Amino acid sequence: MKKKQTRRWEIAQKGEETLPVVRQGRELLTDSLLNKGTAFSMEERDKLKIRGLVPPRCVDMETQAHRIMNNYNWKTSPLEKFIYLSSLQDRNENLFYKVLMENLIEMTPIVYTPVVGQACQQFGHIYRRPRGMYFSTADRGKFREMMDNWPRNNVDIIVVTDGSRILGLGDLGTNGMGIPIGKLSLYIAGAGIYPSRTLPVVLDVGTNNENLLNEPLYLGSNHNRLTGDEFYEMVDEFVQAAKDRWPMALIQFEDFTNDHAFPLLEKYRDNTLCFNDDIQGTGAVILSGVIGAMRILKNKLAEQKVVFYGAGSAGIGVADMIVAGTMEEGNLTAEEARKNFWFFDSKGLVTHQRDGDLTEHKIPYARNDEFLPTLLDVVKSVKPTILMGLSGQPQTFTKEIIKEMQKHTERPVIFSLSNPTSKSECTAEQAYKWTNGNAIFVSGSPFDKVEFDGKTYIPGQGNNMYIFPGVGLGASTCQATKVTDSMFYAAAKTLAYMVTDSEFETGTVYPDLTKIREISASIASAVCRTAYAEGLAQLPIPDDIMSFIQSKMYHPDYPKYVLDEED
Ligand code: NAD
């Protein structure tokens, strides 16, 4: 009897659905997940009808990566490097992730902030190939149908933006697509989410950016942003359609303006597997830095007095997370934990006196204290142990303020988090110099190491990338029904306890980012354990959570083409 032959891909990406038709010939070379370029073996070239379609010599992935790095290094501008890496991602994703992971520290600022910001601004000009999905106002009513156009049956993580507040660049409309793409690249490189199981999305609700509306090369809808109910209805159509097609997928909200970010989080956090990285991811990474500082100071969260300079989405998100951490640590109520927080915004100390002009998210933090108009007044009156800068206002943590702080606390904890570096409330060097090397300093954007008084200090950077990949991996792997504050607290604590004593000695409160895979696996395990403890995981509990997580992580490698013989 004649043997029946079936062909399949043994895909390094475990969990990838079986491809119904084995692609071959040119079609195969244009599939970025299956394409190996010059690395196809001669046997594969014959069986897959690509002999002659690629140059004769077969090379391995190492050699290909070497060629990529040569080309990459020839590019002189960061934007050219971005374009080069994007086109590699579009033609050969496994090779892209190999190169990205091997050069993570150098390439993260290219595939993500700050260069991705420039790429978003130029999106209509540098656009080459589609990636991800777009849902526009004109598509309303058809979102569920459109979800079926996505070629993959399994999606684990969706990152969605409406492009309304891209990094610090404001409303970029559909050009914001660079952000979900970049963020998902970090999910894949940092936590081993399978590339085929990620979906970047832009909700094109319009733009209020007049330059874009008048720009012939702009690729989004040509009208102003939807507002009010129309906006929320459109987001809801998207969320429900995504949940219907991929009930287990985690939705990460990204770069929505504050007036929408908080209400959307409130609307979906208890009924949808989702989170907002700007609010919760930032909160958790900063909480981790604070826990790290507590490890150095051998002190407790509940004993700190925290002054926030800036009360926007990042400030409130950070405070909420530290409150959640303080509650977990000391078994306190939210009200008790909030007693140690003071907020200062563009109008001064946030007090109940100002109730009329306070947005809803500030009210829980409004104080009954006397109104104070300057940060120096607040520092004098409160005597904070921790100063958080999330204002976007450069050089506002002055020498006088830092010196005043140090009068009451030997080792001031200073988080100068505004991005980019030029907006930082003070520099690392200033913080160390003004405190005689005693500050525990964390920035939002990277600062070079500082030599002071014969010692080298390495300032910590509160980079969300420490947290979100592990949280996403953990929540999606155990099929959690929602992402809770306790999961973020577990993530923050895990991260803080991964810092070694020798890292602490250099002044940082974060571990080396090159350990991101190990960090993400540990965070994912902690998130899973929390999900099981809270009864929110739908997958039966595995014997060894850490091994289970690790077994689910993607490592860049080529799929193997296999010819099976069946009787
Ligand atoms: P936002 O615009 O929502 O909030 C800014 C806040 O600063 C507002 O409360 C505003 O009233 C206040 N402010 C503005 N001018 C002020 C002044 N002169 N004095 C006092 N307060 C003033 O912005 P956001 O999203 O909350 O981000 C704020 C900053 O935090 C940005 O610079 C951003 O780069 C940074 N950030 C850092 C990280 C990180 O380090 N991981 C993450 C997110 C945001």
Coordinates of C-alpha atoms and ligand atoms in Angstrom, one line a residue:
M1 CA 0.0 0.0 0.0
K2 CA 1.2 3.4 -0.9
K3 CA 2.4 5.5 2.0
K4 CA 0.6 8.9 2.4
Q5 CA 2.9 11.8 2.9
T6 CA 1.9 14.8 5.0
R7 CA 4.0 17.8 5.4
R8 CA 4.1 20.0 8.4
W9 CA 6.3 22.6 10.2
E10 CA 7.8 21.5 13.4
I11 CA 7.7 25.0 14.7
A12 CA 10.0 26.2 17.4
Q13 CA 7.0 28.2 18.3
K14 CA 5.2 25.6 20.3
G15 CA 1.5 26.2 20.5
E16 CA 1.4 27.6 17.0
E17 CA -1.6 26.2 15.2
T18 CA -0.9 23.6 12.5
L19 CA -0.7 25.5 9.3
P20 CA -3.5 24.1 7.0
V21 CA -1.5 24.4 3.9
V22 CA 2.3 24.2 3.9
R23 CA 3.4 27.3 2.1
Q24 CA 6.0 26.9 -0.5
G25 CA 7.9 28.7 -3.2
R26 CA 7.8 32.5 -3.2
E27 CA 4.8 32.6 -0.9
L28 CA 7.0 30.9 1.8
L29 CA 9.7 33.5 1.4
T30 CA 7.2 36.3 2.2
D31 CA 5.9 34.6 5.4
S32 CA 8.0 36.4 8.0
L33 CA 7.4 33.6 10.6
L34 CA 8.4 30.7 8.3
N35 CA 11.0 32.4 6.1
K36 CA 14.6 31.4 6.8
G37 CA 16.1 33.2 3.8
T38 CA 19.5 31.9 2.9
A39 CA 19.3 29.4 5.8
F40 CA 16.9 27.0 4.0
S41 CA 18.8 23.6 3.6
M42 CA 19.1 22.2 0.1
E43 CA 16.7 19.4 1.0
E44 CA 14.1 22.0 2.1
R45 CA 14.8 24.1 -1.1
D46 CA 13.9 21.0 -3.2
K47 CA 10.8 20.0 -1.2
L48 CA 9.5 23.5 -0.8
K49 CA 10.1 24.6 -4.4
I50 CA 12.5 27.3 -3.5
R51 CA 15.7 26.0 -5.2
G52 CA 16.9 28.9 -7.2
L53 CA 14.8 31.5 -5.5
V54 CA 17.6 32.3 -2.9
P55 CA 21.3 32.5 -3.5
P56 CA 23.1 29.1 -3.8
R57 CA 25.0 29.1 -0.5
C58 CA 23.2 27.8 2.6
V59 CA 24.2 29.7 5.7
D60 CA 23.3 29.3 9.4
M61 CA 21.5 31.7 11.6
E62 CA 24.7 32.9 13.2
T63 CA 26.1 34.0 9.8
Q64 CA 22.9 35.7 8.9
A65 CA 22.9 37.6 12.3
H66 CA 26.5 38.6 11.6
R67 CA 25.4 40.1 8.2
I68 CA 22.5 41.9 9.9
M69 CA 24.8 43.5 12.4
N70 CA 27.2 44.6 9.7
N71 CA 24.3 46.3 7.9
Y72 CA 22.9 47.7 11.1
N73 CA 26.2 49.3 12.0
W74 CA 26.5 50.9 8.6
K75 CA 23.3 52.9 9.3
T76 CA 24.3 56.3 10.6
S77 CA 21.0 57.6 12.0
P78 CA 18.8 56.0 14.7
L79 CA 15.8 56.3 12.4
E80 CA 17.6 54.4 9.6
K81 CA 18.5 51.7 12.1
F82 CA 14.8 51.6 13.1
I83 CA 13.7 51.2 9.5
Y84 CA 16.3 48.5 8.9
L85 CA 15.2 46.5 11.9
S86 CA 11.5 46.9 11.0
S87 CA 12.2 45.6 7.5
L88 CA 14.1 42.6 8.9
Q89 CA 11.1 42.0 11.2
D90 CA 8.8 42.0 8.2
R91 CA 10.8 39.5 6.3
N92 CA 12.3 37.2 8.9
E93 CA 11.0 37.4 12.5
N94 CA 13.1 34.7 14.0
L95 CA 16.3 36.4 12.9
F96 CA 15.0 39.7 14.0
Y97 CA 14.4 38.4 17.5
K98 CA 17.7 36.6 17.6
V99 CA 19.5 39.9 16.8
L100 CA 17.3 42.0 19.1
M101 CA 17.8 39.6 22.1
E102 CA 21.6 39.4 21.5
N103 CA 21.8 43.2 21.4
L104 CA 18.9 44.1 23.7
I105 CA 20.5 47.0 25.6
E106 CA 21.7 48.7 22.4
M107 CA 18.5 48.1 20.3
T108 CA 15.7 48.7 22.9
P109 CA 16.0 52.5 22.4
I110 CA 15.7 51.9 18.7
V111 CA 12.7 49.6 18.6
Y112 CA 11.1 51.4 21.4
T113 CA 11.5 54.8 23.1
P114 CA 13.0 57.2 22.2
V115 CA 13.5 56.3 18.5
V116 CA 10.1 54.7 18.0
G117 CA 8.7 58.2 18.8
Q118 CA 10.5 59.7 15.8
A119 CA 9.3 56.7 13.7
C120 CA 5.7 57.4 14.7
Q121 CA 6.1 61.0 13.8
Q122 CA 7.3 59.9 10.4
F123 CA 5.0 56.9 10.1
G124 CA 3.2 58.0 6.9
H125 CA 6.6 58.7 5.3
I126 CA 8.4 55.6 6.2
Y127 CA 5.5 53.2 5.9
R128 CA 6.4 50.0 4.0
R129 CA 4.3 47.0 4.9
P130 CA 1.2 46.4 7.1
R131 CA 1.6 44.9 10.5
G132 CA -1.1 44.5 13.1
M133 CA -4.7 45.7 12.7
Y134 CA -6.5 49.0 12.3
F135 CA -10.1 49.6 13.4
S136 CA -11.4 53.0 12.3
T137 CA -14.6 54.9 12.8
A138 CA -15.8 53.9 9.3
D139 CA -15.4 50.2 10.3
R140 CA -17.8 50.5 13.3
G141 CA -20.3 47.6 13.3
K142 CA -17.9 45.3 11.6
F143 CA -15.1 44.9 14.2
R144 CA -16.0 41.3 15.0
E145 CA -16.1 40.3 11.3
M146 CA -12.8 42.1 10.8
M147 CA -11.2 40.1 13.7
D148 CA -11.6 37.0 11.4
N149 CA -9.3 38.7 8.9
W150 CA -6.4 38.2 11.2
P151 CA -4.7 35.0 10.0
R152 CA -3.8 33.4 13.3
N153 CA -6.2 31.4 15.5
N154 CA -4.3 32.0 18.7
V155 CA -3.5 35.4 20.2
D156 CA -2.1 35.8 23.7
I157 CA -1.3 39.5 23.9
I158 CA -3.0 42.5 22.2
V159 CA -1.5 46.0 22.6
V160 CA -3.9 48.7 21.6
T161 CA -3.6 52.4 21.4
D162 CA -5.8 55.2 20.1
G163 CA -2.6 57.2 19.3
S164 CA -3.9 60.1 21.5
R165 CA -0.8 60.5 23.7
I166 CA 2.2 58.9 22.1
L167 CA 5.1 59.0 24.5
G168 CA 5.6 62.7 25.2
L169 CA 4.7 63.6 21.6
G170 CA 0.9 64.1 22.0
D171 CA -1.8 63.1 19.5
L172 CA -0.2 61.2 16.6
G173 CA -3.4 59.4 15.5
T174 CA -2.9 56.3 13.4
N175 CA 0.9 57.0 13.3
G176 CA 0.9 55.7 16.9
M177 CA 1.0 52.1 15.5
G178 CA 4.7 52.1 16.1
I179 CA 4.0 51.9 19.8
P180 CA 2.0 48.6 20.0
I181 CA 4.4 47.1 17.5
G182 CA 7.5 48.1 19.5
K183 CA 5.9 47.1 22.8
L184 CA 5.1 43.7 21.5
S185 CA 8.7 43.3 20.2
L186 CA 9.7 43.9 23.8
Y187 CA 7.2 41.3 25.1
I188 CA 8.6 38.8 22.7
A189 CA 12.3 39.6 23.3
G190 CA 11.8 40.1 27.1
A191 CA 9.4 37.4 28.0
G192 CA 9.3 35.0 25.2
I193 CA 5.7 35.5 24.0
Y194 CA 5.4 33.8 20.7
P195 CA 5.6 36.3 17.8
S196 CA 2.7 34.7 16.0
R197 CA 0.5 35.1 19.1
T198 CA 0.8 38.9 19.4
L199 CA -1.5 41.5 17.8
P200 CA -0.7 45.2 17.6
V201 CA -3.8 47.4 17.2
V202 CA -4.6 51.0 16.4
L203 CA -8.1 52.2 17.2
D204 CA -8.4 55.1 14.7
V205 CA -11.0 57.3 16.4
G206 CA -9.7 60.2 14.4
T207 CA -7.0 62.8 15.4
N208 CA -7.1 66.4 16.6
N209 CA -3.6 67.0 15.2
E210 CA -4.1 69.6 12.5
N211 CA -0.7 68.9 10.9
L212 CA -1.7 65.3 10.4
L213 CA -5.1 66.1 9.1
N214 CA -3.5 68.4 6.5
E215 CA -0.7 65.9 5.7
P216 CA -1.3 64.1 2.3
L217 CA 0.8 61.2 3.5
Y218 CA -1.1 60.7 6.8
L219 CA -2.6 57.2 6.8
G220 CA -5.4 57.6 9.3
S221 CA -9.0 58.8 9.1
N222 CA -9.4 62.4 8.1
H223 CA -11.6 63.7 11.0
N224 CA -11.3 64.9 14.5
R225 CA -11.4 62.4 17.4
L226 CA -14.6 60.9 18.6
T227 CA -15.6 62.1 22.0
G228 CA -17.9 61.0 24.9
D229 CA -20.2 58.0 24.4
E230 CA -19.1 57.6 20.7
F231 CA -15.5 57.1 21.8
Y232 CA -16.4 54.6 24.6
E233 CA -18.8 52.7 22.3
M234 CA -16.0 52.3 19.7
V235 CA -13.5 51.0 22.3
D236 CA -16.2 48.7 23.7
E237 CA -17.0 47.3 20.2
F238 CA -13.3 46.5 19.9
V239 CA -12.9 44.9 23.4
Q240 CA -16.0 42.7 22.9
A241 CA -15.0 41.6 19.4
A242 CA -11.4 40.8 20.6
K243 CA -12.7 38.8 23.6
D244 CA -15.2 37.0 21.3
R245 CA -12.5 35.9 18.9
W246 CA -9.7 35.3 21.5
P247 CA -11.3 34.8 24.9
M248 CA -7.9 34.2 26.6
A249 CA -6.0 37.2 25.1
L250 CA -4.7 39.9 27.4
I251 CA -5.5 43.4 26.2
Q252 CA -2.9 46.0 27.1
F253 CA -4.1 49.6 26.8
E254 CA -1.3 51.9 25.8
D255 CA -0.8 55.6 25.4
F256 CA -4.4 56.8 25.8
T257 CA -4.9 60.3 27.2
N258 CA -5.6 60.4 30.9
D259 CA -9.2 61.5 30.5
H260 CA -9.8 58.1 28.8
A261 CA -7.0 55.9 30.3
F262 CA -8.4 55.9 33.9
P263 CA -12.1 55.4 33.0
L264 CA -11.2 52.6 30.5
L265 CA -9.2 50.9 33.2
E266 CA -12.0 51.2 35.7
K267 CA -14.5 49.9 33.1
Y268 CA -12.6 46.8 32.1
R269 CA -10.2 45.8 34.9
D270 CA -12.7 43.6 36.7
N271 CA -14.4 41.9 33.7
T272 CA -11.6 41.7 31.1
L273 CA -8.0 40.3 31.1
C274 CA -6.4 43.7 30.6
F275 CA -4.1 46.4 32.1
N276 CA -2.8 49.8 31.3
D277 CA 0.9 49.9 31.2
D278 CA 1.2 53.7 31.6
I279 CA -0.7 53.5 34.8
Q280 CA -0.1 50.1 36.3
G281 CA 3.2 49.0 34.6
T282 CA 4.8 52.3 35.6
G283 CA 3.3 52.0 39.1
A284 CA 4.8 48.5 39.6
V285 CA 8.3 49.3 38.3
I286 CA 8.5 52.3 40.6
L287 CA 7.0 50.4 43.5
S288 CA 9.8 47.9 42.9
G289 CA 12.4 50.7 43.1
V290 CA 10.8 51.8 46.3
I291 CA 10.9 48.3 47.8
G292 CA 14.5 48.1 46.6
A293 CA 15.3 51.4 48.5
M294 CA 13.6 49.9 51.6
R295 CA 15.9 46.9 51.3
I296 CA 18.9 49.3 51.3
L297 CA 17.5 51.4 54.1
K298 CA 16.1 48.4 56.1
N299 CA 12.9 50.3 56.4
K300 CA 9.2 49.8 55.7
L301 CA 6.8 51.4 53.1
A302 CA 4.4 52.4 55.8
E303 CA 7.0 54.5 57.5
Q304 CA 7.7 56.6 54.4
K305 CA 6.4 60.1 53.6
V306 CA 6.1 60.4 49.9
V307 CA 5.8 63.7 48.0
F308 CA 4.7 63.5 44.4
Y309 CA 5.6 66.3 42.1
G310 CA 3.1 65.8 39.2
A311 CA -0.3 64.2 39.5
G312 CA -1.0 62.9 36.0
S313 CA -1.6 59.3 35.0
A314 CA 1.9 58.3 35.8
G315 CA 1.9 60.0 39.2
I316 CA -1.5 58.6 40.3
G317 CA -0.7 55.2 38.9
V318 CA 2.6 55.1 40.8
A319 CA 0.9 56.3 44.0
D320 CA -1.9 53.7 43.7
M321 CA 0.6 50.9 43.3
I322 CA 2.7 52.1 46.3
V323 CA -0.6 52.3 48.3
A324 CA -1.4 48.7 47.2
G325 CA 2.1 47.7 48.2
T326 CA 1.9 49.4 51.6
M327 CA -1.5 47.8 52.2
E328 CA -0.1 44.3 51.4
E329 CA 3.0 44.9 53.5
G330 CA 1.3 46.3 56.6
N331 CA -2.2 44.9 56.4
L332 CA -3.5 48.5 56.1
T333 CA -6.6 50.0 54.5
A334 CA -6.2 52.2 51.4
E335 CA -7.1 55.2 53.5
E336 CA -4.5 54.5 56.1
A337 CA -1.8 53.9 53.5
R338 CA -2.7 57.1 51.6
K339 CA -2.1 59.2 54.8
N340 CA 1.6 59.3 53.9
F341 CA 1.2 60.7 50.4
W342 CA 1.2 64.4 49.3
F343 CA 0.6 65.4 45.7
F344 CA 1.7 68.7 44.1
D345 CA 0.6 69.6 40.6
S346 CA 0.8 72.7 38.4
K347 CA -1.5 74.6 40.8
G348 CA 0.2 73.6 44.0
L349 CA -0.5 71.2 46.8
V350 CA -3.5 69.0 46.1
T351 CA -5.9 69.8 48.9
H352 CA -9.6 69.6 49.4
Q353 CA -9.7 73.4 49.4
R354 CA -9.2 73.0 45.6
D355 CA -12.0 70.4 45.2
G356 CA -13.6 72.4 42.4
D357 CA -10.6 72.1 40.2
L358 CA -9.5 68.5 41.0
T359 CA -10.0 65.8 38.5
E360 CA -11.6 62.6 39.9
H361 CA -8.4 60.6 40.1
K362 CA -6.7 63.2 42.4
I363 CA -9.5 63.4 44.9
P364 CA -8.5 60.3 47.0
Y365 CA -5.1 61.9 47.5
A366 CA -6.4 65.4 48.3
R367 CA -5.3 66.5 51.8
N368 CA -7.1 68.5 54.5
D369 CA -3.8 70.3 55.1
E370 CA -3.3 74.0 54.5
F371 CA -2.7 74.8 50.8
L372 CA 1.0 75.4 49.9
P373 CA 2.0 77.0 46.7
T374 CA 5.6 75.8 46.2
L375 CA 7.4 72.4 46.3
L376 CA 9.9 73.9 48.7
D377 CA 7.1 74.8 51.1
V378 CA 5.8 71.3 50.9
V379 CA 9.2 69.7 51.5
K380 CA 9.7 72.0 54.5
S381 CA 6.4 71.2 56.0
V382 CA 6.1 67.4 55.2
K383 CA 9.8 66.4 55.6
P384 CA 9.5 63.6 53.0
T385 CA 11.7 60.6 52.8
I386 CA 10.8 60.0 49.2
L387 CA 10.4 62.6 46.4
M388 CA 8.7 61.5 43.2
G389 CA 9.1 63.6 40.1
L390 CA 6.5 62.9 37.4
S391 CA 5.8 66.4 36.3
G392 CA 7.6 66.7 32.9
Q393 CA 9.2 69.8 34.3
P394 CA 13.0 69.8 34.1
Q395 CA 15.3 71.1 36.9
T396 CA 12.5 71.5 39.4
F397 CA 14.2 69.5 42.1
T398 CA 16.6 72.3 43.0
K399 CA 19.7 72.1 45.2
E400 CA 17.7 74.0 47.9
I401 CA 14.9 71.5 47.8
I402 CA 17.2 68.4 47.9
K403 CA 19.3 70.0 50.7
E404 CA 16.1 70.8 52.6
M405 CA 15.0 67.2 52.2
Q406 CA 18.3 65.9 53.5
K407 CA 18.0 67.9 56.7
H408 CA 15.4 65.4 57.9
T409 CA 16.4 62.2 56.1
E410 CA 19.9 61.0 55.9
R411 CA 19.4 59.1 52.6
P412 CA 16.8 60.9 50.5
V413 CA 15.1 58.6 48.0
I414 CA 14.8 60.7 44.8
F415 CA 12.8 59.4 41.8
S416 CA 13.3 61.9 38.9
L417 CA 11.2 60.2 36.4
S418 CA 10.2 62.7 33.7
N419 CA 11.2 61.7 30.2
P420 CA 13.2 62.3 28.1
T421 CA 16.5 62.9 30.0
S422 CA 16.2 66.7 29.2
K423 CA 13.0 66.8 31.3
S424 CA 14.3 65.0 34.3
E425 CA 13.5 66.9 37.5
C426 CA 17.2 66.8 38.4
T427 CA 20.2 64.8 37.1
A428 CA 21.8 61.8 38.7
E429 CA 25.0 63.9 39.2
Q430 CA 23.1 66.7 41.0
A431 CA 21.3 64.2 43.3
Y432 CA 24.6 62.5 44.3
K433 CA 26.5 65.8 44.7
W434 CA 23.9 67.7 46.6
T435 CA 23.5 64.8 49.1
N436 CA 27.2 64.0 49.4
G437 CA 26.6 60.6 47.7
N438 CA 23.7 59.6 50.0
A439 CA 20.8 59.9 47.6
I440 CA 19.1 56.7 46.3
F441 CA 18.4 58.0 42.8
V442 CA 16.1 56.6 40.1
S443 CA 15.5 58.2 36.8
G444 CA 12.9 57.7 34.0
S445 CA 15.4 58.0 31.2
P446 CA 18.9 56.5 31.3
F447 CA 21.7 58.5 32.9
D448 CA 25.4 57.7 32.6
K449 CA 27.2 56.4 35.6
V450 CA 28.5 59.2 37.9
E451 CA 32.0 59.4 39.5
F452 CA 31.7 61.2 42.8
D453 CA 34.2 61.4 45.6
G454 CA 36.1 58.4 44.4
K455 CA 33.0 56.2 44.0
T456 CA 31.2 55.1 40.9
Y457 CA 27.4 55.3 41.1
I458 CA 25.1 53.6 38.5
P459 CA 21.7 55.3 38.6
G460 CA 18.7 53.0 38.4
Q461 CA 16.2 53.5 35.5
G462 CA 12.6 52.8 36.3
N463 CA 11.9 51.2 32.9
N464 CA 8.5 49.6 32.5
M465 CA 10.2 46.9 30.5
Y466 CA 11.2 45.2 33.7
I467 CA 7.5 44.6 34.5
F468 CA 5.0 44.4 31.7
P469 CA 6.5 41.4 29.7
G470 CA 6.5 39.2 32.8
V471 CA 3.0 40.3 33.9
G472 CA 1.7 39.6 30.4
L473 CA 3.4 36.2 30.2
G474 CA 2.2 35.1 33.7
A475 CA -1.4 36.3 33.3
S476 CA -1.8 34.8 29.8
T477 CA 0.0 31.5 30.7
C478 CA -2.3 30.6 33.6
Q479 CA -5.3 32.0 31.7
A480 CA -6.1 34.5 34.4
T481 CA -9.5 36.1 34.1
K482 CA -8.2 39.5 35.2
V483 CA -5.0 41.3 36.2
T484 CA -5.2 42.5 39.8
D485 CA -3.1 44.9 41.9
S486 CA -1.9 42.0 43.9
M487 CA -0.4 40.6 40.7
F488 CA 1.5 43.8 40.1
Y489 CA 2.6 43.9 43.7
A490 CA 3.9 40.4 43.4
A491 CA 5.7 41.4 40.2
A492 CA 7.2 44.5 41.9
K493 CA 8.4 42.6 44.9
T494 CA 9.9 39.8 42.7
L495 CA 11.8 42.4 40.7
A496 CA 13.1 44.2 43.8
Y497 CA 14.3 40.9 45.3
M498 CA 16.3 40.1 42.1
V499 CA 18.7 43.0 42.8
T500 CA 22.0 41.6 44.1
D501 CA 23.9 43.2 47.0
S502 CA 26.7 44.2 44.6
E503 CA 24.1 45.9 42.4
F504 CA 22.8 47.8 45.4
E505 CA 26.3 48.9 46.2
T506 CA 26.6 50.8 42.9
G507 CA 23.5 52.8 43.9
T508 CA 20.9 51.2 41.6
V509 CA 17.7 49.6 42.8
Y510 CA 17.1 47.5 39.7
P511 CA 18.7 44.4 38.4
D512 CA 20.8 44.3 35.2
L513 CA 18.4 44.5 32.2
T514 CA 20.4 41.9 30.4
K515 CA 18.8 39.4 32.8
I516 CA 15.4 40.3 31.4
R517 CA 14.4 36.7 30.4
E518 CA 15.2 35.4 33.9
I519 CA 13.4 38.4 35.4
S520 CA 10.3 38.0 33.2
A521 CA 10.1 34.2 34.0
S522 CA 10.3 35.0 37.8
I523 CA 7.7 37.7 37.5
A524 CA 5.5 35.5 35.4
S525 CA 5.7 32.7 38.1
A526 CA 4.9 35.2 40.8
V527 CA 1.9 36.5 38.8
C528 CA 0.7 32.9 38.2
R529 CA 1.0 32.0 41.9
T530 CA -1.0 35.1 42.8
A531 CA -3.6 34.2 40.2
Y532 CA -3.9 30.7 41.7
A533 CA -4.1 32.1 45.2
E534 CA -6.8 34.5 44.2
G535 CA -8.7 31.8 42.3
L536 CA -8.4 33.7 39.0
A537 CA -6.4 31.2 37.0
Q538 CA -8.4 29.0 34.6
L539 CA -5.6 26.5 33.8
P540 CA -5.1 23.7 36.3
I541 CA -2.2 24.4 38.5
P542 CA 1.0 22.9 37.2
D543 CA 3.4 20.9 39.5
D544 CA 6.2 23.3 39.0
I545 CA 5.1 26.8 37.9
M546 CA 8.5 28.1 37.0
S547 CA 9.3 25.2 34.7
F548 CA 5.9 25.4 33.2
I549 CA 6.4 29.1 32.5
Q550 CA 9.9 28.5 31.0
S551 CA 8.5 25.7 28.8
K552 CA 6.1 28.3 27.3
M553 CA 8.7 30.8 26.4
Y554 CA 9.7 31.4 22.8
H555 CA 13.4 31.3 21.8
P556 CA 14.3 32.6 18.4
D557 CA 15.0 29.6 16.2
Y558 CA 13.9 28.5 12.8
P559 CA 11.0 26.2 12.3
K560 CA 11.9 22.7 11.0
Y561 CA 10.2 21.4 7.9
V562 CA 9.2 17.8 8.4
L563 CA 7.9 15.2 5.9
D564 CA 5.8 12.6 7.8
E565 CA 5.0 9.3 6.2
E566 CA 1.7 7.6 7.2
D567 CA 0.4 4.2 6.0
Ligands
NAD1 P1 0.6 64.1 32.7 O1 0.7 65.2 31.7 O2 -0.6 63.3 32.8 O3 0.9 64.7 34.1 C1 1.8 65.7 34.4 C2 1.5 66.2 35.8 O4 2.5 67.2 36.2 C3 0.2 66.9 36.0 O5 -0.4 66.6 37.2 C4 0.6 68.4 36.0 O6 -0.3 69.2 36.7 C5 1.9 68.4 36.7 N1 2.7 69.5 36.4 C6 2.9 70.1 35.2 N2 3.6 71.2 35.3 C7 3.9 71.3 36.6 C8 4.6 72.3 37.4 N3 5.2 73.3 36.8 N4 4.7 72.1 38.7 C9 4.1 71.0 39.3 N5 3.4 70.1 38.6 C10 3.3 70.3 37.3 O7 1.9 63.2 32.4 P2 2.2 61.8 32.9 O8 1.8 60.8 31.9 O9 1.7 61.6 34.2 O10 3.8 61.8 32.8 C11 4.5 62.7 33.6 C12 6.0 62.4 33.4 O11 6.3 61.1 33.9 C13 6.4 62.5 32.0 O12 7.5 63.3 31.9 C14 6.8 61.1 31.6 O13 7.8 61.0 30.8 C15 7.1 60.5 33.0 N6 6.9 59.0 33.0 C16 7.9 58.2 33.4 C17 7.8 56.9 33.4 C18 8.9 56.0 33.9 O14 9.9 56.5 34.3 N7 8.8 54.7 33.8 C19 6.6 56.3 33.1 C20 5.5 57.1 32.7 C21 5.7 58.5 32.7

